[in-house]
Amino acid sequence: MPATLAAYPATRLRRLRRSAQIRSLAQENTLAVGDLIWPIFLRDGYDVAEPIASMPGVERLSIDRAVRAAEEAATLGIPALCLFPYTDADRRTETCEEAWSDENLVNRAIRAIKAEVPEIAIMTDIALDPYNANGHDGFVKDGIIVNDETVEALVKMALAQADAGADILGPSDMMDGRIGAMRAALETAGHQDVAILSYSAKYASAFYGPFRDAVGASGRLVGDKKTYQMNPANAEEALRLVERDLAEGADMVMVKPGMPYLDICRRVRDRFGVPTFAYQVSGEYAMLEGAIRNGWLDGDKVMVESLMAFKRAGCHGILTYFAPRVARLLAPSF
Ligand code: PBG
């Protein structure tokens, strides 16, 4: 006990828990709508909202419906959307050209959303998996996920997304050298104000399962992602990855998954002090939502508690599929 704490009964820590008003004054952290990034899934078509079985309550949206979602987000005060595509089978190849096509689903959606809801920030995902015939984030040659060729493709992807109007690029691929290569290419192309939120400490996690269903990568993935995503047993390595990405020009960093990795969030925040994000990933959503739908957990309460935990762990913001539902529970922060 620190010396500043008097002995009982002078110190009664329950005094500051006595009423909602007193608790509010003594509260150390807050959760606000302005902390949230809402990930949404896209698919082709018109007026389509297709359910995803392993993520109950989340749908793949056609672009027109994604524009409506952006309007809803803006009304609620959510600062940013993050876009993920479900690519049709005939556009998934080993060479992944669709990933940097100006006309791919994500780039068309960015333009459509920016035309109608210009104020909302748009974050993207940079990795080849939604476009790759074998489900990997990089090119596969002779069974190896090749680094440097993949980085060249990721740079093309980044430039196409920036041209379409993306505000925040989210490289989620875990290749080495990609942040520096993207930052240099963005500068040269006149996109010096496009931010990079690097998925710096991204673990090879089983909690991504429902996401892979959502983007149609589950059945395709050959092997696993352990040669590029992190070993869940490691923590020091996460700090090296964050340091490296910041040195290469990342503006913000992410820890992913979220709830099982709150120790990493805290260490990154304490060591670097830069804008730090966590991704409450699809498997975390599925666990909570499954229990909520069964009546085993109180939805409103666990949503807020689980997200507050990220703030307490030092995160500035959270990517969460609960974003619109939580936003409706909280007063907008701006
Ligand atoms: C793609 C990517 C993944 C997620 C975000 N971007 C899956 C993966 O790496 O296999 C997971 C998000 C989630 O589970 O909600 N590189």
CSV table of C-alpha atoms and ligand atoms in Angstrom, one decimal:
chain,number,residue,atom,x,y,z
A,1,MET,CA,0.0,0.0,0.0
A,2,PRO,CA,1.4,3.5,-0.8
A,3,ALA,CA,2.0,5.7,2.2
A,4,THR,CA,-0.7,8.1,1.0
A,5,LEU,CA,-3.4,5.7,1.9
A,6,ALA,CA,-4.5,6.0,5.5
A,7,ALA,CA,-5.5,2.9,7.4
A,8,TYR,CA,-9.1,1.8,7.9
A,9,PRO,CA,-11.4,3.4,9.0
A,10,ALA,CA,-9.9,6.7,7.7
A,11,THR,CA,-9.8,5.1,4.3
A,12,ARG,CA,-13.0,3.5,3.3
A,13,LEU,CA,-12.7,2.8,-0.5
A,14,ARG,CA,-16.4,2.1,-0.7
A,15,ARG,CA,-17.1,5.9,-0.1
A,16,LEU,CA,-16.5,6.6,-3.7
A,17,ARG,CA,-18.7,3.8,-4.9
A,18,ARG,CA,-21.8,4.9,-2.9
A,19,SER,CA,-23.9,6.4,-5.7
A,20,ALA,CA,-23.9,6.6,-9.5
A,21,GLN,CA,-23.0,10.3,-9.2
A,22,ILE,CA,-20.0,9.8,-6.9
A,23,ARG,CA,-18.9,6.8,-9.0
A,24,SER,CA,-19.1,9.0,-12.1
A,25,LEU,CA,-16.8,11.6,-10.5
A,26,ALA,CA,-14.2,9.0,-9.5
A,27,GLN,CA,-14.3,7.1,-12.9
A,28,GLU,CA,-10.9,6.8,-14.5
A,29,ASN,CA,-11.7,5.9,-18.1
A,30,THR,CA,-14.6,6.6,-20.4
A,31,LEU,CA,-15.9,5.0,-23.5
A,32,ALA,CA,-17.2,7.4,-26.2
A,33,VAL,CA,-18.7,7.0,-29.7
A,34,GLY,CA,-15.7,8.8,-31.0
A,35,ASP,CA,-13.5,5.8,-29.9
A,36,LEU,CA,-15.2,3.4,-32.4
A,37,ILE,CA,-14.3,2.1,-35.8
A,38,TRP,CA,-17.1,0.1,-37.4
A,39,PRO,CA,-15.9,-2.8,-39.7
A,40,ILE,CA,-18.4,-3.7,-42.4
A,41,PHE,CA,-18.5,-6.4,-45.1
A,42,LEU,CA,-19.2,-5.7,-48.7
A,43,ARG,CA,-20.6,-7.8,-51.6
A,44,ASP,CA,-21.8,-7.2,-55.1
A,45,GLY,CA,-25.4,-6.6,-56.0
A,46,TYR,CA,-28.1,-4.0,-55.2
A,47,ASP,CA,-30.1,-3.7,-52.0
A,48,VAL,CA,-28.6,-6.8,-50.6
A,49,ALA,CA,-27.9,-7.6,-46.9
A,50,GLU,CA,-26.8,-11.1,-46.6
A,51,PRO,CA,-26.5,-12.7,-43.2
A,52,ILE,CA,-23.2,-14.3,-42.0
A,53,ALA,CA,-24.0,-17.5,-40.1
A,54,SER,CA,-21.0,-17.4,-37.7
A,55,MET,CA,-21.6,-13.6,-37.0
A,56,PRO,CA,-25.2,-13.3,-36.1
A,57,GLY,CA,-26.5,-9.8,-36.6
A,58,VAL,CA,-23.7,-8.9,-39.1
A,59,GLU,CA,-24.4,-8.8,-42.8
A,60,ARG,CA,-22.6,-8.5,-46.1
A,61,LEU,CA,-23.9,-5.3,-47.7
A,62,SER,CA,-24.2,-4.2,-51.3
A,63,ILE,CA,-22.6,-0.8,-52.0
A,64,ASP,CA,-25.9,1.1,-51.8
A,65,ARG,CA,-26.6,-0.5,-48.4
A,66,ALA,CA,-23.1,0.3,-47.3
A,67,VAL,CA,-23.8,4.0,-48.1
A,68,ARG,CA,-26.9,3.8,-45.9
A,69,ALA,CA,-24.7,2.3,-43.1
A,70,ALA,CA,-22.2,5.2,-43.5
A,71,GLU,CA,-25.1,7.6,-43.1
A,72,GLU,CA,-26.2,5.8,-40.0
A,73,ALA,CA,-22.6,5.8,-38.6
A,74,ALA,CA,-22.3,9.6,-39.3
A,75,THR,CA,-25.6,10.3,-37.6
A,76,LEU,CA,-24.5,8.3,-34.6
A,77,GLY,CA,-21.2,10.1,-34.4
A,78,ILE,CA,-19.0,7.1,-35.3
A,79,PRO,CA,-15.9,8.5,-36.8
A,80,ALA,CA,-14.8,5.8,-39.2
A,81,LEU,CA,-15.9,2.7,-41.1
A,82,CYS,CA,-13.5,-0.1,-42.1
A,83,LEU,CA,-14.3,-1.9,-45.3
A,84,PHE,CA,-13.8,-5.6,-46.1
A,85,PRO,CA,-14.9,-7.3,-49.4
A,86,TYR,CA,-16.5,-10.6,-50.2
A,87,THR,CA,-14.9,-11.2,-53.6
A,88,ASP,CA,-16.7,-13.4,-56.1
A,89,ALA,CA,-15.0,-16.7,-56.8
A,90,ASP,CA,-14.0,-15.9,-60.4
A,91,ARG,CA,-12.1,-12.8,-59.2
A,92,ARG,CA,-9.9,-14.8,-56.8
A,93,THR,CA,-6.7,-15.8,-58.5
A,94,GLU,CA,-3.1,-16.8,-57.5
A,95,THR,CA,-2.0,-13.4,-59.0
A,96,CYS,CA,-4.5,-11.3,-57.1
A,97,GLU,CA,-4.9,-8.5,-59.7
A,98,GLU,CA,-8.3,-7.7,-58.3
A,99,ALA,CA,-6.7,-6.5,-55.1
A,100,TRP,CA,-5.4,-3.3,-56.8
A,101,SER,CA,-8.1,-2.8,-59.4
A,102,ASP,CA,-9.7,0.7,-59.2
A,103,GLU,CA,-13.0,-1.0,-59.8
A,104,ASN,CA,-12.9,-3.6,-57.1
A,105,LEU,CA,-15.6,-3.7,-54.6
A,106,VAL,CA,-13.8,-1.8,-51.9
A,107,ASN,CA,-12.6,1.0,-54.2
A,108,ARG,CA,-16.1,1.4,-55.7
A,109,ALA,CA,-17.6,1.5,-52.2
A,110,ILE,CA,-15.1,4.2,-51.0
A,111,ARG,CA,-16.1,6.4,-53.9
A,112,ALA,CA,-19.8,5.8,-53.4
A,113,ILE,CA,-19.6,6.5,-49.6
A,114,LYS,CA,-17.4,9.6,-50.0
A,115,ALA,CA,-19.8,11.0,-52.6
A,116,GLU,CA,-22.7,10.8,-50.2
A,117,VAL,CA,-21.2,10.9,-46.7
A,118,PRO,CA,-17.9,12.8,-47.2
A,119,GLU,CA,-17.3,13.5,-43.5
A,120,ILE,CA,-17.0,9.9,-42.5
A,121,ALA,CA,-13.4,8.6,-42.3
A,122,ILE,CA,-12.8,5.4,-44.3
A,123,MET,CA,-10.3,2.8,-43.3
A,124,THR,CA,-9.3,0.0,-45.5
A,125,ASP,CA,-7.7,-3.4,-45.1
A,126,ILE,CA,-4.5,-4.2,-47.1
A,127,ALA,CA,-3.8,-7.9,-47.5
A,128,LEU,CA,-4.3,-10.2,-50.5
A,129,ASP,CA,-6.5,-12.8,-48.7
A,130,PRO,CA,-9.9,-11.7,-50.1
A,131,TYR,CA,-8.5,-11.9,-53.6
A,132,ASN,CA,-6.2,-14.9,-53.3
A,133,ALA,CA,-7.3,-18.3,-54.7
A,134,ASN,CA,-5.5,-19.9,-51.7
A,135,GLY,CA,-6.7,-17.6,-48.9
A,136,HIS,CA,-3.3,-16.3,-47.9
A,137,ASP,CA,-2.4,-12.6,-47.2
A,138,GLY,CA,0.6,-12.9,-49.6
A,139,PHE,CA,1.6,-14.6,-52.8
A,140,VAL,CA,2.4,-18.3,-52.4
A,141,LYS,CA,5.3,-19.7,-54.4
A,142,ASP,CA,6.3,-23.3,-53.9
A,143,GLY,CA,4.4,-23.4,-50.7
A,144,ILE,CA,6.1,-20.3,-49.3
A,145,ILE,CA,4.4,-17.0,-48.6
A,146,VAL,CA,6.8,-14.7,-50.4
A,147,ASN,CA,7.6,-11.4,-48.7
A,148,ASP,CA,9.0,-8.9,-51.2
A,149,GLU,CA,6.8,-9.7,-54.2
A,150,THR,CA,3.8,-9.4,-51.8
A,151,VAL,CA,5.0,-6.0,-50.6
A,152,GLU,CA,5.0,-4.7,-54.2
A,153,ALA,CA,1.4,-5.8,-54.6
A,154,LEU,CA,0.4,-4.3,-51.3
A,155,VAL,CA,1.8,-0.9,-52.4
A,156,LYS,CA,-0.3,-1.1,-55.5
A,157,MET,CA,-3.3,-1.8,-53.3
A,158,ALA,CA,-2.5,1.1,-51.0
A,159,LEU,CA,-2.2,3.5,-53.9
A,160,ALA,CA,-5.5,2.4,-55.5
A,161,GLN,CA,-7.3,2.8,-52.1
A,162,ALA,CA,-5.8,6.2,-51.6
A,163,ASP,CA,-6.8,7.3,-55.1
A,164,ALA,CA,-10.3,6.1,-54.4
A,165,GLY,CA,-10.4,8.4,-51.3
A,166,ALA,CA,-9.5,6.3,-48.3
A,167,ASP,CA,-8.4,8.2,-45.2
A,168,ILE,CA,-6.7,5.5,-43.2
A,169,LEU,CA,-4.9,2.5,-44.7
A,170,GLY,CA,-4.8,-0.7,-42.6
A,171,PRO,CA,-2.1,-3.1,-43.7
A,172,SER,CA,-3.1,-6.4,-42.0
A,173,ASP,CA,-0.7,-8.7,-44.0
A,174,MET,CA,2.3,-8.8,-41.5
A,175,MET,CA,4.9,-8.8,-44.3
A,176,ASP,CA,8.2,-7.2,-43.5
A,177,GLY,CA,9.0,-3.8,-45.0
A,178,ARG,CA,5.5,-2.9,-46.1
A,179,ILE,CA,4.9,0.2,-44.1
A,180,GLY,CA,8.1,1.9,-45.3
A,181,ALA,CA,7.3,0.9,-48.9
A,182,MET,CA,3.7,2.2,-48.7
A,183,ARG,CA,4.7,5.4,-47.0
A,184,ALA,CA,7.3,6.2,-49.6
A,185,ALA,CA,4.8,5.5,-52.5
A,186,LEU,CA,2.1,7.6,-50.9
A,187,GLU,CA,4.5,10.6,-50.6
A,188,THR,CA,5.5,10.2,-54.2
A,189,ALA,CA,1.9,10.0,-55.4
A,190,GLY,CA,0.8,13.1,-53.5
A,191,HIS,CA,-1.1,11.2,-50.9
A,192,GLN,CA,1.0,12.6,-48.0
A,193,ASP,CA,-2.0,13.1,-45.8
A,194,VAL,CA,-3.3,9.5,-46.0
A,195,ALA,CA,-2.8,7.9,-42.6
A,196,ILE,CA,-1.5,4.4,-41.9
A,197,LEU,CA,-3.0,2.4,-39.0
A,198,SER,CA,-0.7,-0.6,-39.1
A,199,TYR,CA,-1.9,-4.0,-37.8
A,200,SER,CA,1.5,-4.2,-36.1
A,201,ALA,CA,0.9,-6.9,-33.5
A,202,LYS,CA,-1.3,-9.3,-35.3
A,203,TYR,CA,-1.4,-12.8,-33.9
A,204,ALA,CA,-2.0,-16.1,-35.7
A,205,SER,CA,-5.3,-16.5,-34.0
A,206,ALA,CA,-8.2,-18.9,-34.2
A,207,PHE,CA,-10.5,-16.0,-33.3
A,208,TYR,CA,-10.5,-14.9,-36.9
A,209,GLY,CA,-12.6,-17.9,-38.0
A,210,PRO,CA,-16.0,-16.1,-38.5
A,211,PHE,CA,-14.2,-13.3,-40.4
A,212,ARG,CA,-12.8,-15.8,-42.9
A,213,ASP,CA,-16.4,-17.1,-43.4
A,214,ALA,CA,-17.5,-13.5,-43.9
A,215,VAL,CA,-15.0,-12.8,-46.7
A,216,GLY,CA,-15.2,-16.3,-48.1
A,217,ALA,CA,-11.6,-17.3,-47.3
A,218,SER,CA,-12.3,-20.2,-44.9
A,219,GLY,CA,-12.6,-23.0,-47.3
A,220,ARG,CA,-9.8,-21.7,-49.5
A,221,LEU,CA,-7.0,-21.3,-46.9
A,222,VAL,CA,-4.3,-23.8,-47.5
A,223,GLY,CA,-2.3,-24.4,-44.3
A,224,ASP,CA,-2.1,-21.6,-41.7
A,225,LYS,CA,-0.7,-18.1,-41.3
A,226,LYS,CA,2.0,-18.8,-38.7
A,227,THR,CA,4.9,-17.8,-40.9
A,228,TYR,CA,3.7,-14.2,-41.0
A,229,GLN,CA,1.3,-13.7,-38.1
A,230,MET,CA,2.6,-13.7,-34.6
A,231,ASN,CA,3.0,-16.6,-32.2
A,232,PRO,CA,0.3,-16.0,-29.4
A,233,ALA,CA,3.0,-16.9,-26.9
A,234,ASN,CA,5.0,-13.8,-27.6
A,235,ALA,CA,4.9,-10.3,-26.1
A,236,GLU,CA,8.4,-8.8,-26.6
A,237,GLU,CA,8.1,-9.4,-30.3
A,238,ALA,CA,5.0,-7.3,-30.4
A,239,LEU,CA,7.0,-4.3,-29.1
A,240,ARG,CA,9.6,-4.8,-31.7
A,241,LEU,CA,7.0,-4.9,-34.5
A,242,VAL,CA,5.4,-1.7,-33.2
A,243,GLU,CA,8.7,0.1,-33.0
A,244,ARG,CA,9.6,-1.1,-36.5
A,245,ASP,CA,6.3,0.1,-38.0
A,246,LEU,CA,6.5,3.5,-36.3
A,247,ALA,CA,10.1,3.9,-37.6
A,248,GLU,CA,8.8,3.1,-41.1
A,249,GLY,CA,6.1,5.7,-41.0
A,250,ALA,CA,3.0,4.2,-39.4
A,251,ASP,CA,0.8,6.9,-37.7
A,252,MET,CA,-1.2,4.6,-35.5
A,253,VAL,CA,-0.8,0.9,-34.5
A,254,MET,CA,-3.1,-1.9,-33.7
A,255,VAL,CA,-3.1,-5.0,-31.5
A,256,LYS,CA,-5.2,-7.9,-32.8
A,257,PRO,CA,-7.2,-9.8,-31.5
A,258,GLY,CA,-8.3,-7.7,-28.6
A,259,MET,CA,-9.7,-9.2,-25.4
A,260,PRO,CA,-7.1,-12.0,-25.1
A,261,TYR,CA,-4.3,-9.5,-25.8
A,262,LEU,CA,-5.0,-6.6,-23.4
A,263,ASP,CA,-1.6,-7.0,-21.8
A,264,ILE,CA,-0.1,-6.2,-25.2
A,265,CYS,CA,-2.3,-3.1,-25.6
A,266,ARG,CA,-1.1,-1.8,-22.2
A,267,ARG,CA,2.5,-2.4,-23.0
A,268,VAL,CA,2.3,-0.8,-26.4
A,269,ARG,CA,0.6,2.3,-25.0
A,270,ASP,CA,3.0,2.6,-22.1
A,271,ARG,CA,6.1,2.1,-24.3
A,272,PHE,CA,5.2,4.3,-27.3
A,273,GLY,CA,2.3,6.6,-26.3
A,274,VAL,CA,1.1,6.7,-30.0
A,275,PRO,CA,-2.5,6.3,-31.0
A,276,THR,CA,-3.1,2.6,-30.1
A,277,PHE,CA,-6.0,0.6,-31.4
A,278,ALA,CA,-7.3,-2.9,-30.7
A,279,TYR,CA,-9.5,-5.0,-32.9
A,280,GLN,CA,-12.3,-6.9,-31.1
A,281,VAL,CA,-12.3,-9.5,-33.8
A,282,SER,CA,-15.0,-11.7,-35.3
A,283,GLY,CA,-14.5,-14.6,-32.9
A,284,GLU,CA,-14.8,-12.3,-29.9
A,285,TYR,CA,-18.0,-10.9,-31.4
A,286,ALA,CA,-19.3,-14.4,-32.1
A,287,MET,CA,-18.6,-15.5,-28.5
A,288,LEU,CA,-20.4,-12.6,-27.0
A,289,GLU,CA,-23.2,-12.4,-29.4
A,290,GLY,CA,-23.8,-16.1,-29.3
A,291,ALA,CA,-24.2,-15.9,-25.5
A,292,ILE,CA,-26.3,-12.8,-25.7
A,293,ARG,CA,-28.7,-14.4,-28.2
A,294,ASN,CA,-29.1,-17.4,-25.9
A,295,GLY,CA,-30.0,-15.1,-23.0
A,296,TRP,CA,-26.8,-16.1,-21.1
A,297,LEU,CA,-25.3,-12.6,-21.1
A,298,ASP,CA,-26.9,-9.2,-20.9
A,299,GLY,CA,-26.0,-7.7,-24.3
A,300,ASP,CA,-25.9,-4.0,-23.5
A,301,LYS,CA,-23.8,-4.5,-20.4
A,302,VAL,CA,-21.2,-6.9,-21.9
A,303,MET,CA,-20.8,-4.8,-25.0
A,304,VAL,CA,-19.9,-1.7,-22.9
A,305,GLU,CA,-17.9,-3.6,-20.4
A,306,SER,CA,-15.8,-5.4,-23.0
A,307,LEU,CA,-15.1,-2.2,-24.8
A,308,MET,CA,-14.3,-0.2,-21.7
A,309,ALA,CA,-11.7,-2.9,-20.9
A,310,PHE,CA,-9.8,-1.7,-24.1
A,311,LYS,CA,-9.9,1.9,-22.8
A,312,ARG,CA,-8.6,0.8,-19.4
A,313,ALA,CA,-5.8,-1.1,-21.2
A,314,GLY,CA,-4.7,2.1,-22.8
A,315,CYS,CA,-6.3,1.9,-26.2
A,316,HIS,CA,-7.4,5.2,-27.9
A,317,GLY,CA,-10.0,3.3,-30.0
A,318,ILE,CA,-11.5,0.0,-30.9
A,319,LEU,CA,-12.6,-1.7,-34.1
A,320,THR,CA,-15.8,-3.5,-33.1
A,321,TYR,CA,-18.7,-5.1,-34.9
A,322,PHE,CA,-20.8,-3.8,-32.0
A,323,ALA,CA,-20.1,-0.2,-33.0
A,324,PRO,CA,-23.6,1.0,-34.1
A,325,ARG,CA,-25.3,-0.8,-31.2
A,326,VAL,CA,-22.9,0.6,-28.6
A,327,ALA,CA,-23.1,4.1,-30.3
A,328,ARG,CA,-26.9,4.0,-29.7
A,329,LEU,CA,-26.3,3.4,-26.0
A,330,LEU,CA,-23.7,6.2,-25.6
A,331,ALA,CA,-24.1,9.9,-26.1
A,332,PRO,CA,-22.1,11.1,-29.2
A,333,SER,CA,-18.8,12.6,-28.3
A,334,PHE,CA,-18.9,15.3,-31.0
B,1,PBG,C1,-7.0,-10.2,-43.4
B,1,PBG,C2,-7.7,-9.9,-42.1
B,1,PBG,C3,-8.2,-10.8,-41.2
B,1,PBG,C4,-8.9,-10.0,-40.2
B,1,PBG,C5,-8.8,-8.7,-40.6
B,1,PBG,N1,-8.0,-8.6,-41.8
B,1,PBG,C6,-8.2,-12.3,-41.1
B,1,PBG,C7,-6.9,-13.0,-41.1
B,1,PBG,O1,-5.8,-12.5,-41.0
B,1,PBG,O2,-7.0,-14.2,-41.4
B,1,PBG,C8,-9.7,-10.6,-39.0
B,1,PBG,C9,-10.8,-9.7,-38.5
B,1,PBG,C10,-11.7,-10.4,-37.6
B,1,PBG,O3,-11.6,-11.6,-37.3
B,1,PBG,O4,-12.7,-9.8,-37.2
B,1,PBG,N2,-5.7,-10.2,-43.4
